Amino acid sequence: AVVSTQSTGTNESTYSTEQMAEKLKRIGFDVTPEKIVSPVTVMKKLLKEEGHHPYFLVHERVAEEFGVSSDTPTAVVVGDAEDGFTYQAMDEAFRHLVNGDKKFYCLGKSKFYKAEEGLKLDVGCFIAGLEYSSQCKAECIGKPSRMYFELAASILGVPTGQCVMIGDDVESDVGGAMNAGIQGILVRTGKFRKKDETHPTVKPTLIVDDFSCAVDAILAAKK
């Protein structure tokens, strides 16, 4: 999460902003939906500004927030659809991309994530497959895109130098944030692996045991 004192940014693309607000409230964060910045909120803003009529391949929980896919799309938007990544859905996205000059957006390129049952494939491999087959390069709106972090900070109204990224992905979370001038705290939870502490190119601002320790470190630094 990209954290400010009043707002939060997340790379979650399988929950709507309303659902994210409810999840945050359950763990003690009083954040309203309009104060949440995610790839979904940034993508909606960008699509409106550019006047696109998109085809969406996204999770069913966020499909309603985006709206109905266009029959004659000018852009293709792919997020973490999880079980929605069927052959039929992927093939339809491919056909839209390969037939005509359409913008290709993705809501993230992470390689894998940690679930209760262990590590699972993330959206990155599906994006790579579509890029390979359609020969269309996706513009990443989520992590680790520098643009995403900068847009998130802008929407939050906080300079990047005053934001902190807390995450368990040394490359997408911490590396992406630090590339945008945001401090990156790596937590030893979730998908974290011991070798992440000595990553060859990403040197986190701080490495802590968990999210609580990260918050304590941020609060201590403000004193």
mmCIF file with all atom_site columns, C-alpha atoms in Angstrom:
data_model
loop_
_atom_site.group_PDB
_atom_site.id
_atom_site.type_symbol
_atom_site.label_atom_id
_atom_site.label_alt_id
_atom_site.label_comp_id
_atom_site.label_asym_id
_atom_site.label_entity_id
_atom_site.label_seq_id
_atom_site.pdbx_PDB_ins_code
_atom_site.Cartn_x
_atom_site.Cartn_y
_atom_site.Cartn_z
_atom_site.occupancy
_atom_site.B_iso_or_equiv
_atom_site.pdbx_formal_charge
_atom_site.auth_seq_id
_atom_site.auth_comp_id
_atom_site.auth_asym_id
_atom_site.auth_atom_id
_atom_site.pdbx_PDB_model_num
ATOM 1   C CA . ALA A 1 1   ? 0.000   0.000   0.000   1.00 0.00 ? 1   ALA A CA 1
ATOM 2   C CA . VAL A 1 2   ? 1.043   3.584   -0.666  1.00 0.00 ? 2   VAL A CA 1
ATOM 3   C CA . VAL A 1 3   ? 0.202   5.316   2.589   1.00 0.00 ? 3   VAL A CA 1
ATOM 4   C CA . SER A 1 4   ? -0.560  8.911   3.524   1.00 0.00 ? 4   SER A CA 1
ATOM 5   C CA . THR A 1 5   ? -2.241  10.005  6.735   1.00 0.00 ? 5   THR A CA 1
ATOM 6   C CA . GLN A 1 6   ? -5.701  10.432  5.155   1.00 0.00 ? 6   GLN A CA 1
ATOM 7   C CA . SER A 1 7   ? -5.594  8.198   2.092   1.00 0.00 ? 7   SER A CA 1
ATOM 8   C CA . THR A 1 8   ? -4.263  4.936   0.776   1.00 0.00 ? 8   THR A CA 1
ATOM 9   C CA . GLY A 1 9   ? -3.115  3.545   -2.535  1.00 0.00 ? 9   GLY A CA 1
ATOM 10  C CA . THR A 1 10  ? -3.266  -0.127  -3.431  1.00 0.00 ? 10  THR A CA 1
ATOM 11  C CA . ASN A 1 11  ? -2.464  -2.302  -6.416  1.00 0.00 ? 11  ASN A CA 1
ATOM 12  C CA . GLU A 1 12  ? -5.532  -4.470  -5.772  1.00 0.00 ? 12  GLU A CA 1
ATOM 13  C CA . SER A 1 13  ? -7.526  -4.971  -8.973  1.00 0.00 ? 13  SER A CA 1
ATOM 14  C CA . THR A 1 14  ? -9.889  -7.744  -7.890  1.00 0.00 ? 14  THR A CA 1
ATOM 15  C CA . TYR A 1 15  ? -12.038 -5.608  -5.544  1.00 0.00 ? 15  TYR A CA 1
ATOM 16  C CA . SER A 1 16  ? -14.053 -2.459  -6.188  1.00 0.00 ? 16  SER A CA 1
ATOM 17  C CA . THR A 1 17  ? -13.200 0.681   -4.218  1.00 0.00 ? 17  THR A CA 1
ATOM 18  C CA . GLU A 1 18  ? -16.339 0.166   -2.087  1.00 0.00 ? 18  GLU A CA 1
ATOM 19  C CA . GLN A 1 19  ? -15.234 -3.372  -1.252  1.00 0.00 ? 19  GLN A CA 1
ATOM 20  C CA . MET A 1 20  ? -11.694 -2.206  -0.519  1.00 0.00 ? 20  MET A CA 1
ATOM 21  C CA . ALA A 1 21  ? -13.023 0.452   1.877   1.00 0.00 ? 21  ALA A CA 1
ATOM 22  C CA . GLU A 1 22  ? -15.006 -2.215  3.730   1.00 0.00 ? 22  GLU A CA 1
ATOM 23  C CA . LYS A 1 23  ? -11.957 -4.484  3.969   1.00 0.00 ? 23  LYS A CA 1
ATOM 24  C CA . LEU A 1 24  ? -9.841  -1.631  5.335   1.00 0.00 ? 24  LEU A CA 1
ATOM 25  C CA . LYS A 1 25  ? -12.494 -0.718  7.912   1.00 0.00 ? 25  LYS A CA 1
ATOM 26  C CA . ARG A 1 26  ? -12.519 -4.297  9.180   1.00 0.00 ? 26  ARG A CA 1
ATOM 27  C CA . ILE A 1 27  ? -8.803  -4.037  9.990   1.00 0.00 ? 27  ILE A CA 1
ATOM 28  C CA . GLY A 1 28  ? -9.043  -0.620  11.585  1.00 0.00 ? 28  GLY A CA 1
ATOM 29  C CA . PHE A 1 29  ? -8.520  1.905   8.761   1.00 0.00 ? 29  PHE A CA 1
ATOM 30  C CA . ASP A 1 30  ? -11.259 4.529   8.436   1.00 0.00 ? 30  ASP A CA 1
ATOM 31  C CA . VAL A 1 31  ? -10.768 5.302   4.724   1.00 0.00 ? 31  VAL A CA 1
ATOM 32  C CA . THR A 1 32  ? -13.651 6.304   2.456   1.00 0.00 ? 32  THR A CA 1
ATOM 33  C CA . PRO A 1 33  ? -13.874 4.930   -1.119  1.00 0.00 ? 33  PRO A CA 1
ATOM 34  C CA . GLU A 1 34  ? -13.002 8.290   -2.686  1.00 0.00 ? 34  GLU A CA 1
ATOM 35  C CA . LYS A 1 35  ? -9.719  8.286   -0.740  1.00 0.00 ? 35  LYS A CA 1
ATOM 36  C CA . ILE A 1 36  ? -8.613  4.946   -2.199  1.00 0.00 ? 36  ILE A CA 1
ATOM 37  C CA . VAL A 1 37  ? -6.340  4.962   -5.218  1.00 0.00 ? 37  VAL A CA 1
ATOM 38  C CA . SER A 1 38  ? -6.033  1.694   -7.121  1.00 0.00 ? 38  SER A CA 1
ATOM 39  C CA . PRO A 1 39  ? -5.309  0.658   -10.712 1.00 0.00 ? 39  PRO A CA 1
ATOM 40  C CA . VAL A 1 40  ? -9.094  0.593   -11.176 1.00 0.00 ? 40  VAL A CA 1
ATOM 41  C CA . THR A 1 41  ? -9.580  4.223   -10.112 1.00 0.00 ? 41  THR A CA 1
ATOM 42  C CA . VAL A 1 42  ? -6.572  5.422   -12.117 1.00 0.00 ? 42  VAL A CA 1
ATOM 43  C CA . MET A 1 43  ? -7.693  3.446   -15.174 1.00 0.00 ? 43  MET A CA 1
ATOM 44  C CA . LYS A 1 44  ? -11.204 4.916   -15.000 1.00 0.00 ? 44  LYS A CA 1
ATOM 45  C CA . LYS A 1 45  ? -9.743  8.413   -14.854 1.00 0.00 ? 45  LYS A CA 1
ATOM 46  C CA . LEU A 1 46  ? -7.449  7.774   -17.814 1.00 0.00 ? 46  LEU A CA 1
ATOM 47  C CA . LEU A 1 47  ? -10.173 6.171   -19.965 1.00 0.00 ? 47  LEU A CA 1
ATOM 48  C CA . LYS A 1 48  ? -12.450 9.157   -19.367 1.00 0.00 ? 48  LYS A CA 1
ATOM 49  C CA . GLU A 1 49  ? -9.705  11.637  -20.219 1.00 0.00 ? 49  GLU A CA 1
ATOM 50  C CA . GLU A 1 50  ? -8.811  9.810   -23.432 1.00 0.00 ? 50  GLU A CA 1
ATOM 51  C CA . GLY A 1 51  ? -12.417 9.109   -24.431 1.00 0.00 ? 51  GLY A CA 1
ATOM 52  C CA . HIS A 1 52  ? -11.953 5.379   -24.952 1.00 0.00 ? 52  HIS A CA 1
ATOM 53  C CA . HIS A 1 53  ? -14.687 2.757   -25.367 1.00 0.00 ? 53  HIS A CA 1
ATOM 54  C CA . PRO A 1 54  ? -12.956 -0.301  -23.887 1.00 0.00 ? 54  PRO A CA 1
ATOM 55  C CA . TYR A 1 55  ? -13.271 -4.052  -23.853 1.00 0.00 ? 55  TYR A CA 1
ATOM 56  C CA . PHE A 1 56  ? -12.695 -5.260  -20.288 1.00 0.00 ? 56  PHE A CA 1
ATOM 57  C CA . LEU A 1 57  ? -11.179 -8.534  -19.138 1.00 0.00 ? 57  LEU A CA 1
ATOM 58  C CA . VAL A 1 58  ? -11.307 -7.955  -15.387 1.00 0.00 ? 58  VAL A CA 1
ATOM 59  C CA . HIS A 1 59  ? -12.504 -9.641  -12.221 1.00 0.00 ? 59  HIS A CA 1
ATOM 60  C CA . GLU A 1 60  ? -16.275 -9.882  -11.852 1.00 0.00 ? 60  GLU A CA 1
ATOM 61  C CA . ARG A 1 61  ? -16.057 -7.890  -8.612  1.00 0.00 ? 61  ARG A CA 1
ATOM 62  C CA . VAL A 1 62  ? -14.792 -4.797  -10.456 1.00 0.00 ? 62  VAL A CA 1
ATOM 63  C CA . ALA A 1 63  ? -16.650 -5.267  -13.748 1.00 0.00 ? 63  ALA A CA 1
ATOM 64  C CA . GLU A 1 64  ? -19.633 -3.254  -12.489 1.00 0.00 ? 64  GLU A CA 1
ATOM 65  C CA . GLU A 1 65  ? -17.381 -0.363  -11.496 1.00 0.00 ? 65  GLU A CA 1
ATOM 66  C CA . PHE A 1 66  ? -15.931 -0.210  -15.006 1.00 0.00 ? 66  PHE A CA 1
ATOM 67  C CA . GLY A 1 67  ? -19.217 -0.709  -16.836 1.00 0.00 ? 67  GLY A CA 1
ATOM 68  C CA . VAL A 1 68  ? -20.157 -2.759  -19.886 1.00 0.00 ? 68  VAL A CA 1
ATOM 69  C CA . SER A 1 69  ? -17.552 -3.664  -22.499 1.00 0.00 ? 69  SER A CA 1
ATOM 70  C CA . SER A 1 70  ? -17.937 -2.015  -25.889 1.00 0.00 ? 70  SER A CA 1
ATOM 71  C CA . ASP A 1 71  ? -18.794 -4.144  -28.930 1.00 0.00 ? 71  ASP A CA 1
ATOM 72  C CA . THR A 1 72  ? -16.479 -1.906  -30.968 1.00 0.00 ? 72  THR A CA 1
ATOM 73  C CA . PRO A 1 73  ? -13.706 -1.107  -28.494 1.00 0.00 ? 73  PRO A CA 1
ATOM 74  C CA . THR A 1 74  ? -10.957 1.454   -28.967 1.00 0.00 ? 74  THR A CA 1
ATOM 75  C CA . ALA A 1 75  ? -8.964  -0.024  -26.084 1.00 0.00 ? 75  ALA A CA 1
ATOM 76  C CA . VAL A 1 76  ? -8.487  -3.313  -24.242 1.00 0.00 ? 76  VAL A CA 1
ATOM 77  C CA . VAL A 1 77  ? -8.177  -3.295  -20.442 1.00 0.00 ? 77  VAL A CA 1
ATOM 78  C CA . VAL A 1 78  ? -6.950  -6.438  -18.650 1.00 0.00 ? 78  VAL A CA 1
ATOM 79  C CA . GLY A 1 79  ? -6.797  -6.826  -14.883 1.00 0.00 ? 79  GLY A CA 1
ATOM 80  C CA . ASP A 1 80  ? -6.456  -9.783  -12.541 1.00 0.00 ? 80  ASP A CA 1
ATOM 81  C CA . ALA A 1 81  ? -9.521  -11.739 -13.635 1.00 0.00 ? 81  ALA A CA 1
ATOM 82  C CA . GLU A 1 82  ? -8.438  -14.854 -11.678 1.00 0.00 ? 82  GLU A CA 1
ATOM 83  C CA . ASP A 1 83  ? -10.833 -17.639 -12.762 1.00 0.00 ? 83  ASP A CA 1
ATOM 84  C CA . GLY A 1 84  ? -12.107 -15.342 -15.506 1.00 0.00 ? 84  GLY A CA 1
ATOM 85  C CA . PHE A 1 85  ? -8.937  -16.012 -17.500 1.00 0.00 ? 85  PHE A CA 1
ATOM 86  C CA . THR A 1 86  ? -10.612 -18.665 -19.622 1.00 0.00 ? 86  THR A CA 1
ATOM 87  C CA . TYR A 1 87  ? -9.479  -19.552 -23.134 1.00 0.00 ? 87  TYR A CA 1
ATOM 88  C CA . GLN A 1 88  ? -12.592 -17.888 -24.527 1.00 0.00 ? 88  GLN A CA 1
ATOM 89  C CA . ALA A 1 89  ? -11.967 -14.630 -22.633 1.00 0.00 ? 89  ALA A CA 1
ATOM 90  C CA . MET A 1 90  ? -8.272  -14.530 -23.522 1.00 0.00 ? 90  MET A CA 1
ATOM 91  C CA . ASP A 1 91  ? -9.038  -15.297 -27.160 1.00 0.00 ? 91  ASP A CA 1
ATOM 92  C CA . GLU A 1 92  ? -11.598 -12.496 -27.337 1.00 0.00 ? 92  GLU A CA 1
ATOM 93  C CA . ALA A 1 93  ? -9.090  -10.022 -25.878 1.00 0.00 ? 93  ALA A CA 1
ATOM 94  C CA . PHE A 1 94  ? -6.497  -11.249 -28.380 1.00 0.00 ? 94  PHE A CA 1
ATOM 95  C CA . ARG A 1 95  ? -8.863  -10.801 -31.339 1.00 0.00 ? 95  ARG A CA 1
ATOM 96  C CA . HIS A 1 96  ? -9.657  -7.232  -30.293 1.00 0.00 ? 96  HIS A CA 1
ATOM 97  C CA . LEU A 1 97  ? -5.952  -6.447  -30.048 1.00 0.00 ? 97  LEU A CA 1
ATOM 98  C CA . VAL A 1 98  ? -4.794  -8.139  -33.226 1.00 0.00 ? 98  VAL A CA 1
ATOM 99  C CA . ASN A 1 99  ? -7.596  -6.718  -35.396 1.00 0.00 ? 99  ASN A CA 1
ATOM 100 C CA . GLY A 1 100 ? -6.967  -3.002  -35.538 1.00 0.00 ? 100 GLY A CA 1
ATOM 101 C CA . ASP A 1 101 ? -5.063  -0.251  -33.798 1.00 0.00 ? 101 ASP A CA 1
ATOM 102 C CA . LYS A 1 102 ? -6.283  -0.446  -30.197 1.00 0.00 ? 102 LYS A CA 1
ATOM 103 C CA . LYS A 1 103 ? -4.668  0.755   -26.997 1.00 0.00 ? 103 LYS A CA 1
ATOM 104 C CA . PHE A 1 104 ? -3.714  -2.069  -24.629 1.00 0.00 ? 104 PHE A CA 1
ATOM 105 C CA . TYR A 1 105 ? -3.796  -1.347  -20.893 1.00 0.00 ? 105 TYR A CA 1
ATOM 106 C CA . CYS A 1 106 ? -3.075  -3.714  -18.018 1.00 0.00 ? 106 CYS A CA 1
ATOM 107 C CA . LEU A 1 107 ? -3.778  -3.178  -14.328 1.00 0.00 ? 107 LEU A CA 1
ATOM 108 C CA . GLY A 1 108 ? -0.509  -4.736  -13.199 1.00 0.00 ? 108 GLY A CA 1
ATOM 109 C CA . LYS A 1 109 ? 2.300   -7.058  -14.257 1.00 0.00 ? 109 LYS A CA 1
ATOM 110 C CA . SER A 1 110 ? 3.114   -8.907  -11.045 1.00 0.00 ? 110 SER A CA 1
ATOM 111 C CA . LYS A 1 111 ? 4.468   -12.422 -11.537 1.00 0.00 ? 111 LYS A CA 1
ATOM 112 C CA . PHE A 1 112 ? 2.826   -14.180 -8.586  1.00 0.00 ? 112 PHE A CA 1
ATOM 113 C CA . TYR A 1 113 ? 1.165   -13.591 -5.233  1.00 0.00 ? 113 TYR A CA 1
ATOM 114 C CA . LYS A 1 114 ? 0.735   -15.386 -1.934  1.00 0.00 ? 114 LYS A CA 1
ATOM 115 C CA . ALA A 1 115 ? -2.632  -17.005 -1.122  1.00 0.00 ? 115 ALA A CA 1
ATOM 116 C CA . GLU A 1 116 ? -3.637  -19.262 1.772   1.00 0.00 ? 116 GLU A CA 1
ATOM 117 C CA . GLU A 1 117 ? -2.779  -22.330 -0.309  1.00 0.00 ? 117 GLU A CA 1
ATOM 118 C CA . GLY A 1 118 ? 0.623   -20.948 -1.333  1.00 0.00 ? 118 GLY A CA 1
ATOM 119 C CA . LEU A 1 119 ? 2.069   -18.998 -4.267  1.00 0.00 ? 119 LEU A CA 1
ATOM 120 C CA . LYS A 1 120 ? -0.243  -18.454 -7.244  1.00 0.00 ? 120 LYS A CA 1
ATOM 121 C CA . LEU A 1 121 ? 0.133   -17.021 -10.738 1.00 0.00 ? 121 LEU A CA 1
ATOM 122 C CA . ASP A 1 122 ? -0.636  -13.313 -11.000 1.00 0.00 ? 122 ASP A CA 1
ATOM 123 C CA . VAL A 1 123 ? -1.810  -11.245 -13.961 1.00 0.00 ? 123 VAL A CA 1
ATOM 124 C CA . GLY A 1 124 ? 1.686   -10.780 -15.434 1.00 0.00 ? 124 GLY A CA 1
ATOM 125 C CA . CYS A 1 125 ? 1.830   -14.103 -17.279 1.00 0.00 ? 125 CYS A CA 1
ATOM 126 C CA . PHE A 1 126 ? -1.539  -13.475 -18.964 1.00 0.00 ? 126 PHE A CA 1
ATOM 127 C CA . ILE A 1 127 ? -0.405  -10.029 -20.092 1.00 0.00 ? 127 ILE A CA 1
ATOM 128 C CA . ALA A 1 128 ? 2.819   -11.515 -21.441 1.00 0.00 ? 128 ALA A CA 1
ATOM 129 C CA . GLY A 1 129 ? 0.830   -14.088 -23.429 1.00 0.00 ? 129 GLY A CA 1
ATOM 130 C CA . LEU A 1 130 ? -1.413  -11.450 -24.994 1.00 0.00 ? 130 LEU A CA 1
ATOM 131 C CA . GLU A 1 131 ? 1.587   -9.252  -25.811 1.00 0.00 ? 131 GLU A CA 1
ATOM 132 C CA . TYR A 1 132 ? 3.388   -12.179 -27.434 1.00 0.00 ? 132 TYR A CA 1
ATOM 133 C CA . SER A 1 133 ? 0.444   -13.312 -29.570 1.00 0.00 ? 133 SER A CA 1
ATOM 134 C CA . SER A 1 134 ? -0.978  -9.924  -30.564 1.00 0.00 ? 134 SER A CA 1
ATOM 135 C CA . GLN A 1 135 ? 2.377   -8.110  -30.866 1.00 0.00 ? 135 GLN A CA 1
ATOM 136 C CA . CYS A 1 136 ? 0.784   -5.244  -28.901 1.00 0.00 ? 136 CYS A CA 1
ATOM 137 C CA . LYS A 1 137 ? 2.709   -3.847  -25.943 1.00 0.00 ? 137 LYS A CA 1
ATOM 138 C CA . ALA A 1 138 ? 0.588   -3.221  -22.846 1.00 0.00 ? 138 ALA A CA 1
ATOM 139 C CA . GLU A 1 139 ? 0.817   0.063   -20.976 1.00 0.00 ? 139 GLU A CA 1
ATOM 140 C CA . CYS A 1 140 ? 0.905   -0.827  -17.301 1.00 0.00 ? 140 CYS A CA 1
ATOM 141 C CA . ILE A 1 141 ? -1.388  1.233   -15.080 1.00 0.00 ? 141 ILE A CA 1
ATOM 142 C CA . GLY A 1 142 ? -0.594  -0.720  -11.900 1.00 0.00 ? 142 GLY A CA 1
ATOM 143 C CA . LYS A 1 143 ? 2.656   -1.783  -10.275 1.00 0.00 ? 143 LYS A CA 1
ATOM 144 C CA . PRO A 1 144 ? 5.518   -1.495  -11.049 1.00 0.00 ? 144 PRO A CA 1
ATOM 145 C CA . SER A 1 145 ? 4.723   1.365   -13.426 1.00 0.00 ? 145 SER A CA 1
ATOM 146 C CA . ARG A 1 146 ? 6.305   4.663   -12.378 1.00 0.00 ? 146 ARG A CA 1
ATOM 147 C CA . MET A 1 147 ? 3.311   6.446   -13.887 1.00 0.00 ? 147 MET A CA 1
ATOM 148 C CA . TYR A 1 148 ? 0.957   4.574   -11.547 1.00 0.00 ? 148 TYR A CA 1
ATOM 149 C CA . PHE A 1 149 ? 2.861   5.577   -8.422  1.00 0.00 ? 149 PHE A CA 1
ATOM 150 C CA . GLU A 1 150 ? 3.126   9.196   -9.568  1.00 0.00 ? 150 GLU A CA 1
ATOM 151 C CA . LEU A 1 151 ? -0.567  9.335   -10.487 1.00 0.00 ? 151 LEU A CA 1
ATOM 152 C CA . ALA A 1 152 ? -1.521  7.747   -7.165  1.00 0.00 ? 152 ALA A CA 1
ATOM 153 C CA . ALA A 1 153 ? 0.472   10.353  -5.241  1.00 0.00 ? 153 ALA A CA 1
ATOM 154 C CA . SER A 1 154 ? -1.052  13.127  -7.365  1.00 0.00 ? 154 SER A CA 1
ATOM 155 C CA . ILE A 1 155 ? -4.604  11.918  -6.736  1.00 0.00 ? 155 ILE A CA 1
ATOM 156 C CA . LEU A 1 156 ? -3.845  11.619  -3.019  1.00 0.00 ? 156 LEU A CA 1
ATOM 157 C CA . GLY A 1 157 ? -2.518  15.174  -3.111  1.00 0.00 ? 157 GLY A CA 1
ATOM 158 C CA . VAL A 1 158 ? 0.764   14.144  -1.489  1.00 0.00 ? 158 VAL A CA 1
ATOM 159 C CA . PRO A 1 159 ? 4.269   14.680  -2.947  1.00 0.00 ? 159 PRO A CA 1
ATOM 160 C CA . THR A 1 160 ? 5.997   11.409  -3.785  1.00 0.00 ? 160 THR A CA 1
ATOM 161 C CA . GLY A 1 161 ? 8.736   12.274  -1.298  1.00 0.00 ? 161 GLY A CA 1
ATOM 162 C CA . GLN A 1 162 ? 6.159   12.212  1.509   1.00 0.00 ? 162 GLN A CA 1
ATOM 163 C CA . CYS A 1 163 ? 4.652   8.839   0.544   1.00 0.00 ? 163 CYS A CA 1
ATOM 164 C CA . VAL A 1 164 ? 5.705   5.393   1.723   1.00 0.00 ? 164 VAL A CA 1
ATOM 165 C CA . MET A 1 165 ? 5.101   2.116   -0.077  1.00 0.00 ? 165 MET A CA 1
ATOM 166 C CA . ILE A 1 166 ? 4.685   -0.929  2.166   1.00 0.00 ? 166 ILE A CA 1
ATOM 167 C CA . GLY A 1 167 ? 4.757   -4.237  0.347   1.00 0.00 ? 167 GLY A CA 1
ATOM 168 C CA . ASP A 1 168 ? 5.924   -7.834  0.182   1.00 0.00 ? 168 ASP A CA 1
ATOM 169 C CA . ASP A 1 169 ? 7.017   -7.729  -3.487  1.00 0.00 ? 169 ASP A CA 1
ATOM 170 C CA . VAL A 1 170 ? 10.561  -6.399  -3.700  1.00 0.00 ? 170 VAL A CA 1
ATOM 171 C CA . GLU A 1 171 ? 10.317  -5.632  -7.418  1.00 0.00 ? 171 GLU A CA 1
ATOM 172 C CA . SER A 1 172 ? 6.734   -4.483  -8.086  1.00 0.00 ? 172 SER A CA 1
ATOM 173 C CA . ASP A 1 173 ? 6.035   -2.881  -4.698  1.00 0.00 ? 173 ASP A CA 1
ATOM 174 C CA . VAL A 1 174 ? 9.332   -1.555  -3.440  1.00 0.00 ? 174 VAL A CA 1
ATOM 175 C CA . GLY A 1 175 ? 11.287  -1.238  -6.682  1.00 0.00 ? 175 GLY A CA 1
ATOM 176 C CA . GLY A 1 176 ? 8.438   0.423   -8.551  1.00 0.00 ? 176 GLY A CA 1
ATOM 177 C CA . ALA A 1 177 ? 7.800   2.890   -5.741  1.00 0.00 ? 177 ALA A CA 1
ATOM 178 C CA . MET A 1 178 ? 11.428  3.839   -5.264  1.00 0.00 ? 178 MET A CA 1
ATOM 179 C CA . ASN A 1 179 ? 11.778  4.407   -9.012  1.00 0.00 ? 179 ASN A CA 1
ATOM 180 C CA . ALA A 1 180 ? 9.069   7.067   -8.587  1.00 0.00 ? 180 ALA A CA 1
ATOM 181 C CA . GLY A 1 181 ? 10.807  8.748   -5.643  1.00 0.00 ? 181 GLY A CA 1
ATOM 182 C CA . ILE A 1 182 ? 8.687   7.028   -2.972  1.00 0.00 ? 182 ILE A CA 1
ATOM 183 C CA . GLN A 1 183 ? 10.238  5.370   0.066   1.00 0.00 ? 183 GLN A CA 1
ATOM 184 C CA . GLY A 1 184 ? 9.842   1.596   -0.053  1.00 0.00 ? 184 GLY A CA 1
ATOM 185 C CA . ILE A 1 185 ? 9.433   -0.644  2.980   1.00 0.00 ? 185 ILE A CA 1
ATOM 186 C CA . LEU A 1 186 ? 9.698   -4.377  2.377   1.00 0.00 ? 186 LEU A CA 1
ATOM 187 C CA . VAL A 1 187 ? 7.831   -6.640  4.811   1.00 0.00 ? 187 VAL A CA 1
ATOM 188 C CA . ARG A 1 188 ? 8.873   -10.211 5.584   1.00 0.00 ? 188 ARG A CA 1
ATOM 189 C CA . THR A 1 189 ? 5.349   -11.539 5.090   1.00 0.00 ? 189 THR A CA 1
ATOM 190 C CA . GLY A 1 190 ? 3.209   -12.766 2.183   1.00 0.00 ? 190 GLY A CA 1
ATOM 191 C CA . LYS A 1 191 ? 5.258   -13.546 -0.926  1.00 0.00 ? 191 LYS A CA 1
ATOM 192 C CA . PHE A 1 192 ? 8.512   -12.310 0.646   1.00 0.00 ? 192 PHE A CA 1
ATOM 193 C CA . ARG A 1 193 ? 11.465  -14.653 0.226   1.00 0.00 ? 193 ARG A CA 1
ATOM 194 C CA . LYS A 1 194 ? 14.786  -14.460 2.072   1.00 0.00 ? 194 LYS A CA 1
ATOM 195 C CA . LYS A 1 195 ? 16.722  -13.705 -1.126  1.00 0.00 ? 195 LYS A CA 1
ATOM 196 C CA . ASP A 1 196 ? 14.682  -10.494 -1.558  1.00 0.00 ? 196 ASP A CA 1
ATOM 197 C CA . GLU A 1 197 ? 16.780  -8.876  1.178   1.00 0.00 ? 197 GLU A CA 1
ATOM 198 C CA . THR A 1 198 ? 19.823  -9.003  -1.113  1.00 0.00 ? 198 THR A CA 1
ATOM 199 C CA . HIS A 1 199 ? 18.106  -8.154  -4.399  1.00 0.00 ? 199 HIS A CA 1
ATOM 200 C CA . PRO A 1 200 ? 20.724  -7.152  -6.994  1.00 0.00 ? 200 PRO A CA 1
ATOM 201 C CA . THR A 1 201 ? 19.047  -3.883  -8.019  1.00 0.00 ? 201 THR A CA 1
ATOM 202 C CA . VAL A 1 202 ? 16.360  -2.972  -5.456  1.00 0.00 ? 202 VAL A CA 1
ATOM 203 C CA . LYS A 1 203 ? 17.614  -1.691  -2.100  1.00 0.00 ? 203 LYS A CA 1
ATOM 204 C CA . PRO A 1 204 ? 14.575  -1.043  0.152   1.00 0.00 ? 204 PRO A CA 1
ATOM 205 C CA . THR A 1 205 ? 14.489  2.014   2.389   1.00 0.00 ? 205 THR A CA 1
ATOM 206 C CA . LEU A 1 206 ? 13.713  -0.361  5.252   1.00 0.00 ? 206 LEU A CA 1
ATOM 207 C CA . ILE A 1 207 ? 13.053  -4.079  5.769   1.00 0.00 ? 207 ILE A CA 1
ATOM 208 C CA . VAL A 1 208 ? 10.753  -5.035  8.653   1.00 0.00 ? 208 VAL A CA 1
ATOM 209 C CA . ASP A 1 209 ? 8.963   -8.126  9.904   1.00 0.00 ? 209 ASP A CA 1
ATOM 210 C CA . ASP A 1 210 ? 5.374   -7.096  9.174   1.00 0.00 ? 210 ASP A CA 1
ATOM 211 C CA . PHE A 1 211 ? 2.938   -4.269  8.399   1.00 0.00 ? 211 PHE A CA 1
ATOM 212 C CA . SER A 1 212 ? 2.610   -3.273  12.052  1.00 0.00 ? 212 SER A CA 1
ATOM 213 C CA . CYS A 1 213 ? 6.369   -2.809  12.312  1.00 0.00 ? 213 CYS A CA 1
ATOM 214 C CA . ALA A 1 214 ? 6.314   -0.692  9.160   1.00 0.00 ? 214 ALA A CA 1
ATOM 215 C CA . VAL A 1 215 ? 3.626   1.595   10.615  1.00 0.00 ? 215 VAL A CA 1
ATOM 216 C CA . ASP A 1 216 ? 5.572   1.893   13.873  1.00 0.00 ? 216 ASP A CA 1
ATOM 217 C CA . ALA A 1 217 ? 8.689   2.877   11.915  1.00 0.00 ? 217 ALA A CA 1
ATOM 218 C CA . ILE A 1 218 ? 6.767   5.529   9.941   1.00 0.00 ? 218 ILE A CA 1
ATOM 219 C CA . LEU A 1 219 ? 5.233   7.014   13.086  1.00 0.00 ? 219 LEU A CA 1
ATOM 220 C CA . ALA A 1 220 ? 8.584   7.013   14.873  1.00 0.00 ? 220 ALA A CA 1
ATOM 221 C CA . ALA A 1 221 ? 10.193  8.869   11.943  1.00 0.00 ? 221 ALA A CA 1
ATOM 222 C CA . LYS A 1 222 ? 7.522   11.591  12.148  1.00 0.00 ? 222 LYS A CA 1
ATOM 223 C CA . LYS A 1 223 ? 8.361   12.442  15.775  1.00 0.00 ? 223 LYS A CA 1
#
